[in-house]
Short mmCIF file of C-alpha atoms in Angstrom, two decimals:
data_model
loop_
_atom_site.label_atom_id
_atom_site.label_comp_id
_atom_site.label_asym_id
_atom_site.label_seq_id
_atom_site.Cartn_x
_atom_site.Cartn_y
_atom_site.Cartn_z
CA UNK C 120 169.49 -77.98 4.01
CA UNK C 121 167.13 -79.70 1.61
CA UNK C 122 167.90 -79.77 -2.13
CA UNK C 123 165.23 -80.30 -4.78
CA UNK C 124 165.40 -80.54 -8.57
CA UNK C 125 162.39 -78.78 -9.99
CA UNK C 126 161.69 -78.32 -13.71
CA UNK C 127 165.33 -78.00 -14.77
CA UNK C 128 166.21 -75.79 -11.78
CA UNK C 129 167.98 -76.81 -8.60
CA UNK C 130 166.60 -75.15 -5.48
CA UNK C 131 167.48 -75.49 -1.81
CA UNK C 132 165.78 -74.83 1.51
CA UNK C 133 168.25 -73.58 4.13
CA UNK C 134 167.27 -73.27 7.79
CA UNK C 135 166.77 -69.64 8.82
CA UNK C 136 167.12 -68.23 5.28
CA UNK C 137 164.28 -66.92 3.08
CA UNK C 138 161.64 -66.79 5.81
CA UNK C 139 158.19 -65.61 4.73
CA UNK C 140 155.13 -64.84 6.81
CA UNK C 141 151.97 -66.77 5.95
CA UNK C 142 148.45 -66.04 7.18
CA UNK C 143 146.36 -69.16 7.83
CA UNK C 144 142.64 -69.23 8.54
CA UNK C 145 141.53 -71.41 11.44
CA UNK C 146 140.03 -74.79 10.58
CA UNK C 147 139.00 -77.96 12.39
CA UNK C 148 142.49 -79.40 12.19
CA UNK C 149 144.64 -76.41 13.08
CA UNK C 150 144.65 -73.07 14.76
CA UNK C 151 144.75 -69.93 12.62
CA UNK C 152 147.34 -67.18 12.78
CA UNK C 153 150.46 -65.82 11.15
CA UNK C 154 153.31 -68.32 10.77
CA UNK C 155 156.90 -68.11 9.50
CA UNK C 156 157.53 -70.45 6.57
CA UNK C 157 160.89 -71.31 4.97
CA UNK C 158 160.93 -70.94 1.19
CA UNK C 159 163.21 -72.48 -1.43
CA UNK C 160 165.98 -70.35 -2.98
CA UNK C 161 167.98 -71.00 -6.14
CA UNK C 162 171.17 -73.02 -5.64
CA UNK C 163 173.21 -70.26 -7.32
CA UNK C 164 172.51 -68.01 -4.32
CA UNK C 165 174.27 -70.38 -1.91
CA UNK C 166 178.00 -70.06 -1.22
CA UNK C 167 180.37 -72.50 0.47
CA UNK C 168 181.61 -71.51 3.92
CA UNK C 169 185.26 -72.03 4.86
CA UNK C 170 185.20 -72.96 8.55
CA UNK C 171 188.96 -72.41 8.99
CA UNK C 172 188.95 -68.85 7.63
CA UNK C 173 185.41 -68.06 8.84
CA UNK C 174 184.32 -66.56 5.51
CA UNK C 175 182.48 -67.65 2.38
CA UNK C 176 184.70 -68.74 -0.47
CA UNK C 177 184.76 -69.74 -4.12
CA UNK C 178 185.66 -73.20 -5.38
CA UNK C 179 188.29 -73.94 -8.00
CA UNK C 180 189.58 -77.05 -9.73
CA UNK C 181 193.16 -78.30 -9.99
CA UNK C 182 194.99 -81.53 -10.72
CA UNK C 183 196.71 -83.35 -7.85
CA UNK C 184 198.58 -86.57 -8.71
CA UNK C 185 196.75 -86.78 -12.04
CA UNK C 186 193.27 -86.46 -10.45
CA UNK C 187 191.01 -83.45 -10.79
CA UNK C 188 190.05 -82.16 -7.31
CA UNK C 189 188.03 -79.24 -5.96
CA UNK C 190 189.75 -76.75 -3.65
CA UNK C 191 188.80 -73.62 -1.73
CA UNK C 192 190.32 -70.58 -3.42
CA UNK C 193 190.65 -68.59 -0.20
CA UNK C 194 192.66 -71.09 1.83
CA UNK C 195 193.82 -73.54 -0.86
CA UNK C 196 192.42 -76.48 1.13
CA UNK C 197 191.38 -79.50 -0.98
CA UNK C 198 187.76 -80.66 -0.64
CA UNK C 199 186.74 -84.33 -0.58
#
């Protein structure tokens, strides 16, 4: 995954997601044809995946020992 800040928006490029087909004319440097190209998507369209439960999940905040930590709402597991 590649994350990019662009004009006040945060976008990400995720492998295998948002594939588009692009037609390219042949030139001296490369062969022409139709290629699959990965496009950027908005960061709000990406969810965290809980590997223990095997599903996507939301993130919440709670205080543990006086420190604010992030946790997965589905399993309750604390994130780093």
